[in-house]
PDB file of C-alpha atoms in Angstrom:
ATOM      1  CA  MET A   1     120.055 121.114 118.105  1.00  0.00           C
ATOM      2  CA  LYS A   2     117.022 119.120 119.376  1.00  0.00           C
ATOM      3  CA  LEU A   3     114.917 120.406 116.464  1.00  0.00           C
ATOM      4  CA  ILE A   4     117.517 119.269 113.914  1.00  0.00           C
ATOM      5  CA  ILE A   5     117.677 115.796 115.467  1.00  0.00           C
ATOM      6  CA  LEU A   6     113.877 115.562 115.552  1.00  0.00           C
ATOM      7  CA  LEU A   7     113.610 116.607 111.884  1.00  0.00           C
ATOM      8  CA  PHE A   8     116.326 114.092 110.943  1.00  0.00           C
ATOM      9  CA  LEU A   9     114.572 111.236 112.771  1.00  0.00           C
ATOM     10  CA  SER A  10     111.241 112.297 111.284  1.00  0.00           C
ATOM     11  CA  SER A  11     112.662 112.229 107.747  1.00  0.00           C
ATOM     12  CA  LEU A  12     114.174 108.767 108.362  1.00  0.00           C
ATOM     13  CA  ALA A  13     110.771 107.417 109.440  1.00  0.00           C
ATOM     14  CA  TYR A  14     109.133 109.128 106.461  1.00  0.00           C
ATOM     15  CA  GLY A  15     111.650 107.524 104.088  1.00  0.00           C
ATOM     16  CA  GLN A  16     111.134 104.128 105.701  1.00  0.00           C
ATOM     17  CA  ASP A  17     107.374 104.372 105.059  1.00  0.00           C
ATOM     18  CA  TYR A  18     107.941 104.795 101.322  1.00  0.00           C
ATOM     19  CA  GLU A  19     110.669 102.151 101.103  1.00  0.00           C
ATOM     20  CA  PHE A  20     108.227  99.723 102.714  1.00  0.00           C
ATOM     21  CA  ILE A  21     105.355 100.703 100.365  1.00  0.00           C
ATOM     22  CA  ASN A  22     107.634 100.334  97.324  1.00  0.00           C
ATOM     23  CA  GLU A  23     108.699  96.884  98.426  1.00  0.00           C
ATOM     24  CA  VAL A  24     105.378  95.330  99.460  1.00  0.00           C
ATOM     25  CA  ILE A  25     102.796  96.806  97.065  1.00  0.00           C
ATOM     26  CA  ASN A  26     103.448  95.333  93.663  1.00  0.00           C
ATOM     27  CA  PRO A  27     101.857  96.030  90.289  1.00  0.00           C
ATOM     28  CA  TYR A  28      98.554  94.343  89.605  1.00  0.00           C
ATOM     29  CA  ASP A  29      98.617  91.043  87.831  1.00  0.00           C
ATOM     30  CA  ASN A  30      96.093  89.336  85.538  1.00  0.00           C
ATOM     31  CA  GLY A  31      92.396  90.043  85.568  1.00  0.00           C
ATOM     32  CA  ASN A  32      92.599  93.830  85.783  1.00  0.00           C
ATOM     33  CA  PRO A  33      91.441  96.307  83.123  1.00  0.00           C
ATOM     34  CA  ILE A  34      94.556  98.444  83.612  1.00  0.00           C
ATOM     35  CA  PRO A  35      98.143  97.802  82.511  1.00  0.00           C
ATOM     36  CA  LYS A  36     100.076  95.357  84.672  1.00  0.00           C
ATOM     37  CA  ASP A  37     102.728  97.969  85.412  1.00  0.00           C
ATOM     38  CA  SER A  38     100.372 100.554  86.938  1.00  0.00           C
ATOM     39  CA  ILE A  39      98.838 101.053  90.353  1.00  0.00           C
ATOM     40  CA  TYR A  40      96.448 103.952  90.789  1.00  0.00           C
ATOM     41  CA  LEU A  41      96.624 105.106  94.390  1.00  0.00           C
ATOM     42  CA  TYR A  42      94.182 107.491  95.948  1.00  0.00           C
ATOM     43  CA  HIS A  43      96.165 110.614  96.880  1.00  0.00           C
ATOM     44  CA  ASN A  44      95.514 110.376 100.650  1.00  0.00           C
ATOM     45  CA  PHE A  45      96.363 107.598 103.073  1.00  0.00           C
ATOM     46  CA  ILE A  46      93.392 105.730 104.603  1.00  0.00           C
ATOM     47  CA  PRO A  47      92.655 107.540 107.892  1.00  0.00           C
ATOM     48  CA  LEU A  48      93.173 104.745 110.400  1.00  0.00           C
ATOM     49  CA  GLY A  49      92.078 105.570 113.915  1.00  0.00           C
ATOM     50  CA  THR A  50      89.097 107.617 112.773  1.00  0.00           C
ATOM     51  CA  GLN A  51      86.816 106.090 110.138  1.00  0.00           C
ATOM     52  CA  TYR A  52      88.751 102.824 109.854  1.00  0.00           C
ATOM     53  CA  LEU A  53      90.278 100.708 112.600  1.00  0.00           C
ATOM     54  CA  SER A  54      89.233 102.784 115.588  1.00  0.00           C
ATOM     55  CA  LYS A  55      91.475 102.913 118.652  1.00  0.00           C
ATOM     56  CA  GLU A  56      88.890 100.905 120.575  1.00  0.00           C
ATOM     57  CA  SER A  57      89.141  98.033 118.082  1.00  0.00           C
ATOM     58  CA  ILE A  58      92.924  97.735 118.390  1.00  0.00           C
ATOM     59  CA  ASN A  59      93.242  95.185 121.145  1.00  0.00           C
ATOM     60  CA  GLU A  60      94.301  91.578 121.541  1.00  0.00           C
ATOM     61  CA  LYS A  61      90.739  90.246 121.487  1.00  0.00           C
ATOM     62  CA  SER A  62      89.901  91.990 118.180  1.00  0.00           C
ATOM     63  CA  VAL A  63      93.156  90.929 116.529  1.00  0.00           C
ATOM     64  CA  LYS A  64      92.519  87.294 117.509  1.00  0.00           C
ATOM     65  CA  LEU A  65      88.950  87.512 116.194  1.00  0.00           C
ATOM     66  CA  TRP A  66      90.094  88.937 112.825  1.00  0.00           C
ATOM     67  CA  TRP A  67      92.934  86.433 112.684  1.00  0.00           C
ATOM     68  CA  ASN A  68      90.711  83.413 113.188  1.00  0.00           C
ATOM     69  CA  GLU A  69      88.388  84.397 110.349  1.00  0.00           C
ATOM     70  CA  ILE A  70      90.160  81.892 108.073  1.00  0.00           C
ATOM     71  CA  LYS A  71      91.022  78.549 109.612  1.00  0.00           C
ATOM     72  CA  ASN A  72      93.415  76.969 107.074  1.00  0.00           C
ATOM     73  CA  ASN A  73      97.189  77.342 107.278  1.00  0.00           C
ATOM     74  CA  GLN A  74      97.297  80.493 109.349  1.00  0.00           C
ATOM     75  CA  PRO A  75     100.480  81.405 111.185  1.00  0.00           C
ATOM     76  CA  PRO A  76     100.313  81.877 114.961  1.00  0.00           C
ATOM     77  CA  VAL A  77      98.759  85.161 116.082  1.00  0.00           C
ATOM     78  CA  GLU A  78     100.809  84.924 119.295  1.00  0.00           C
ATOM     79  CA  LEU A  79     104.057  85.512 117.395  1.00  0.00           C
ATOM     80  CA  PHE A  80     102.643  88.717 115.939  1.00  0.00           C
ATOM     81  CA  LEU A  81     101.314  89.873 119.329  1.00  0.00           C
ATOM     82  CA  GLU A  82     104.666  89.137 121.012  1.00  0.00           C
ATOM     83  CA  ASN A  83     106.446  91.339 118.469  1.00  0.00           C
ATOM     84  CA  PHE A  84     103.923  94.121 117.883  1.00  0.00           C
ATOM     85  CA  ASN A  85     102.896  96.232 120.864  1.00  0.00           C
ATOM     86  CA  LEU A  86      99.276  97.244 120.233  1.00  0.00           C
ATOM     87  CA  GLU A  87      99.502 100.277 122.545  1.00  0.00           C
ATOM     88  CA  HIS A  88     102.493 101.495 120.516  1.00  0.00           C
ATOM     89  CA  LEU A  89     100.414 100.954 117.353  1.00  0.00           C
ATOM     90  CA  LYS A  90      97.546 103.057 118.747  1.00  0.00           C
ATOM     91  CA  SER A  91      99.975 105.837 119.600  1.00  0.00           C
ATOM     92  CA  ASP A  92     101.560 105.746 116.123  1.00  0.00           C
ATOM     93  CA  ILE A  93      98.161 105.851 114.429  1.00  0.00           C
ATOM     94  CA  ALA A  94      97.133 108.872 116.523  1.00  0.00           C
ATOM     95  CA  LYS A  95     100.391 110.707 115.654  1.00  0.00           C
ATOM     96  CA  SER A  96     100.194 109.949 111.939  1.00  0.00           C
ATOM     97  CA  GLN A  97      96.850 111.628 111.238  1.00  0.00           C
ATOM     98  CA  ASN A  98      98.466 115.013 110.610  1.00  0.00           C
ATOM     99  CA  ASP A  99     100.208 113.978 107.383  1.00  0.00           C
ATOM    100  CA  SER A 100      97.745 112.148 105.166  1.00  0.00           C
ATOM    101  CA  ILE A 101      98.848 113.137 101.640  1.00  0.00           C
ATOM    102  CA  ILE A 102     100.941 110.556  99.783  1.00  0.00           C
ATOM    103  CA  ASP A 103     104.251 111.852  98.382  1.00  0.00           C
ATOM    104  CA  PHE A 104     104.335 110.283  94.911  1.00  0.00           C
ATOM    105  CA  ASN A 105     107.901 111.511  94.360  1.00  0.00           C
ATOM    106  CA  LYS A 106     109.025 108.881  96.891  1.00  0.00           C
ATOM    107  CA  LEU A 107     107.196 106.005  95.186  1.00  0.00           C
ATOM    108  CA  LYS A 108     108.207 103.784  92.276  1.00  0.00           C
ATOM    109  CA  LYS A 109     107.175 104.853  88.787  1.00  0.00           C
ATOM    110  CA  TYR A 110     104.294 102.370  88.562  1.00  0.00           C
ATOM    111  CA  PHE A 111     102.326 104.283  91.217  1.00  0.00           C
ATOM    112  CA  HIS A 112     100.019 106.933  89.760  1.00  0.00           C
ATOM    113  CA  ARG A 113      98.090 109.578  91.684  1.00  0.00           C
ATOM    114  CA  SER A 114      94.315 109.515  91.505  1.00  0.00           C
ATOM    115  CA  ASP A 115      91.609 111.659  93.027  1.00  0.00           C
ATOM    116  CA  THR A 116      87.879 112.257  92.497  1.00  0.00           C
ATOM    117  CA  LYS A 117      88.423 113.909  89.112  1.00  0.00           C
ATOM    118  CA  PHE A 118      90.568 110.980  87.956  1.00  0.00           C
ATOM    119  CA  LEU A 119      87.901 108.522  89.146  1.00  0.00           C
ATOM    120  CA  ASN A 120      85.237 110.296  87.102  1.00  0.00           C
ATOM    121  CA  GLU A 121      87.384 110.455  83.957  1.00  0.00           C
ATOM    122  CA  ASN A 122      88.777 106.892  84.204  1.00  0.00           C
ATOM    123  CA  PRO A 123      86.030 104.632  85.528  1.00  0.00           C
ATOM    124  CA  ARG A 124      87.679 101.444  84.184  1.00  0.00           C
ATOM    125  CA  ASN A 125      90.717 101.751  86.469  1.00  0.00           C
ATOM    126  CA  ASN A 126      90.759 100.200  89.914  1.00  0.00           C
ATOM    127  CA  ILE A 127      91.855 102.634  92.611  1.00  0.00           C
ATOM    128  CA  THR A 128      93.874 101.364  95.570  1.00  0.00           C
ATOM    129  CA  TYR A 129      93.635 103.017  98.970  1.00  0.00           C
ATOM    130  CA  ILE A 130      96.461 102.399 101.447  1.00  0.00           C
ATOM    131  CA  SER A 131      97.155 103.357 105.027  1.00  0.00           C
ATOM    132  CA  LYS A 132     100.508 104.535 106.208  1.00  0.00           C
ATOM    133  CA  PRO A 133     102.652 101.593 107.177  1.00  0.00           C
ATOM    134  CA  TYR A 134     103.076 101.016 110.908  1.00  0.00           C
ATOM    135  CA  PHE A 135     106.155  99.362 112.382  1.00  0.00           C
ATOM    136  CA  ASN A 136     106.923  97.700 115.689  1.00  0.00           C
ATOM    137  CA  CYS A 137     109.641  99.234 117.876  1.00  0.00           C
ATOM    138  CA  LYS A 138     112.384  97.016 116.418  1.00  0.00           C
ATOM    139  CA  LYS A 139     111.235  97.853 112.852  1.00  0.00           C
ATOM    140  CA  ASP A 140     111.142  94.166 111.914  1.00  0.00           C
ATOM    141  CA  TRP A 141     107.348  93.803 111.815  1.00  0.00           C
ATOM    142  CA  ALA A 142     104.982  96.074 109.915  1.00  0.00           C
ATOM    143  CA  LEU A 143     101.382  96.336 108.898  1.00  0.00           C
ATOM    144  CA  ILE A 144      99.487  98.236 106.253  1.00  0.00           C
ATOM    145  CA  VAL A 145      95.775  98.385 105.398  1.00  0.00           C
ATOM    146  CA  THR A 146      94.595  98.352 101.778  1.00  0.00           C
ATOM    147  CA  SER A 147      91.285  98.652  99.989  1.00  0.00           C
ATOM    148  CA  THR A 148      90.459  98.680  96.282  1.00  0.00           C
ATOM    149  CA  TYR A 149      87.634 100.664  94.721  1.00  0.00           C
ATOM    150  CA  ILE A 150      86.236  99.696  91.313  1.00  0.00           C
ATOM    151  CA  PRO A 151      84.459 102.812  89.961  1.00  0.00           C
ATOM    152  CA  TYR A 152      82.652 101.286  86.973  1.00  0.00           C
ATOM    153  CA  ILE A 153      80.708  98.891  89.186  1.00  0.00           C
ATOM    154  CA  ASN A 154      80.740 101.271  92.184  1.00  0.00           C
ATOM    155  CA  THR A 155      82.054  98.737  94.676  1.00  0.00           C
ATOM    156  CA  SER A 156      84.886  98.313  97.115  1.00  0.00           C
ATOM    157  CA  SER A 157      86.845  95.167  97.826  1.00  0.00           C
ATOM    158  CA  GLY A 158      86.705  95.876 101.549  1.00  0.00           C
ATOM    159  CA  GLY A 159      89.669  96.509 103.817  1.00  0.00           C
ATOM    160  CA  LEU A 160      92.539  94.093 104.280  1.00  0.00           C
ATOM    161  CA  MET A 161      95.253  94.243 106.923  1.00  0.00           C
ATOM    162  CA  HIS A 162      98.569  92.903 105.663  1.00  0.00           C
ATOM    163  CA  ILE A 163     101.153  91.941 108.280  1.00  0.00           C
ATOM    164  CA  TYR A 164     104.786  91.630 107.255  1.00  0.00           C
ATOM    165  CA  VAL A 165     107.931  90.409 108.949  1.00  0.00           C
ATOM    166  CA  LYS A 166     111.429  91.388 107.836  1.00  0.00           C
ATOM    167  CA  ILE A 167     113.616  88.361 107.179  1.00  0.00           C
ATOM    168  CA  SER A 168     117.170  88.749 105.886  1.00  0.00           C
ATOM    169  CA  GLY A 169     116.487  92.396 104.994  1.00  0.00           C
ATOM    170  CA  LYS A 170     113.340  91.630 102.946  1.00  0.00           C
ATOM    171  CA  TRP A 171     109.688  92.173 103.904  1.00  0.00           C
ATOM    172  CA  ILE A 172     107.716  88.913 103.733  1.00  0.00           C
ATOM    173  CA  LEU A 173     103.925  88.714 104.042  1.00  0.00           C
ATOM    174  CA  TYR A 174     103.194  86.939 107.327  1.00  0.00           C
ATOM    175  CA  TYR A 175      99.403  87.068 107.224  1.00  0.00           C
ATOM    176  CA  GLN A 176      96.475  89.101 105.935  1.00  0.00           C
ATOM    177  CA  PHE A 177      92.871  89.295 107.016  1.00  0.00           C
ATOM    178  CA  THR A 178      89.700  91.248 106.300  1.00  0.00           C
ATOM    179  CA  LEU A 179      88.859  94.245 108.481  1.00  0.00           C
ATOM    180  CA  TRP A 180      85.681  95.303 106.687  1.00  0.00           C
ATOM    181  CA  THR A 181      83.785  94.215 103.585  1.00  0.00           C
ATOM    182  CA  GLY A 182      82.875  96.446 100.647  1.00  0.00           C
TER     183      GLY A 182
END
């Protein structure tokens, strides 16, 4: 019975990840060489906790440093820190490393799978890398890390952390900041 409950809870969390991705990552708009209704995602999630966003860097001091990178019109970091337990985040990141392949069957039709072969054959398309989404305990705050790679000029846009809050059943971008530059 415990195994069935664990599998059920695991599938609920898995479904929530994709619902969140579908809601917050929208098709590209102007200025891109690909159709506006397409997003080419790399087939694996960004491996947070290893190469990107190490466990050591997930602490209040680092978050405040990243947050204060831009001075104009930023929302209070304290509200995020009050609602998002960073130790819980570290634990979730460590647990999530086992399942890194994106399930495209759970995503909207404008998401398209890309890999190294696709990159070589379609150098004019921007490729988006995403992390798994991570939620606070109440599931009303979430964050996701994104990065875009532009093959034809062999450059990355760097890594951005997007922080969302759920208001009236809809995810709203609270703040975003740069984690690394390309």
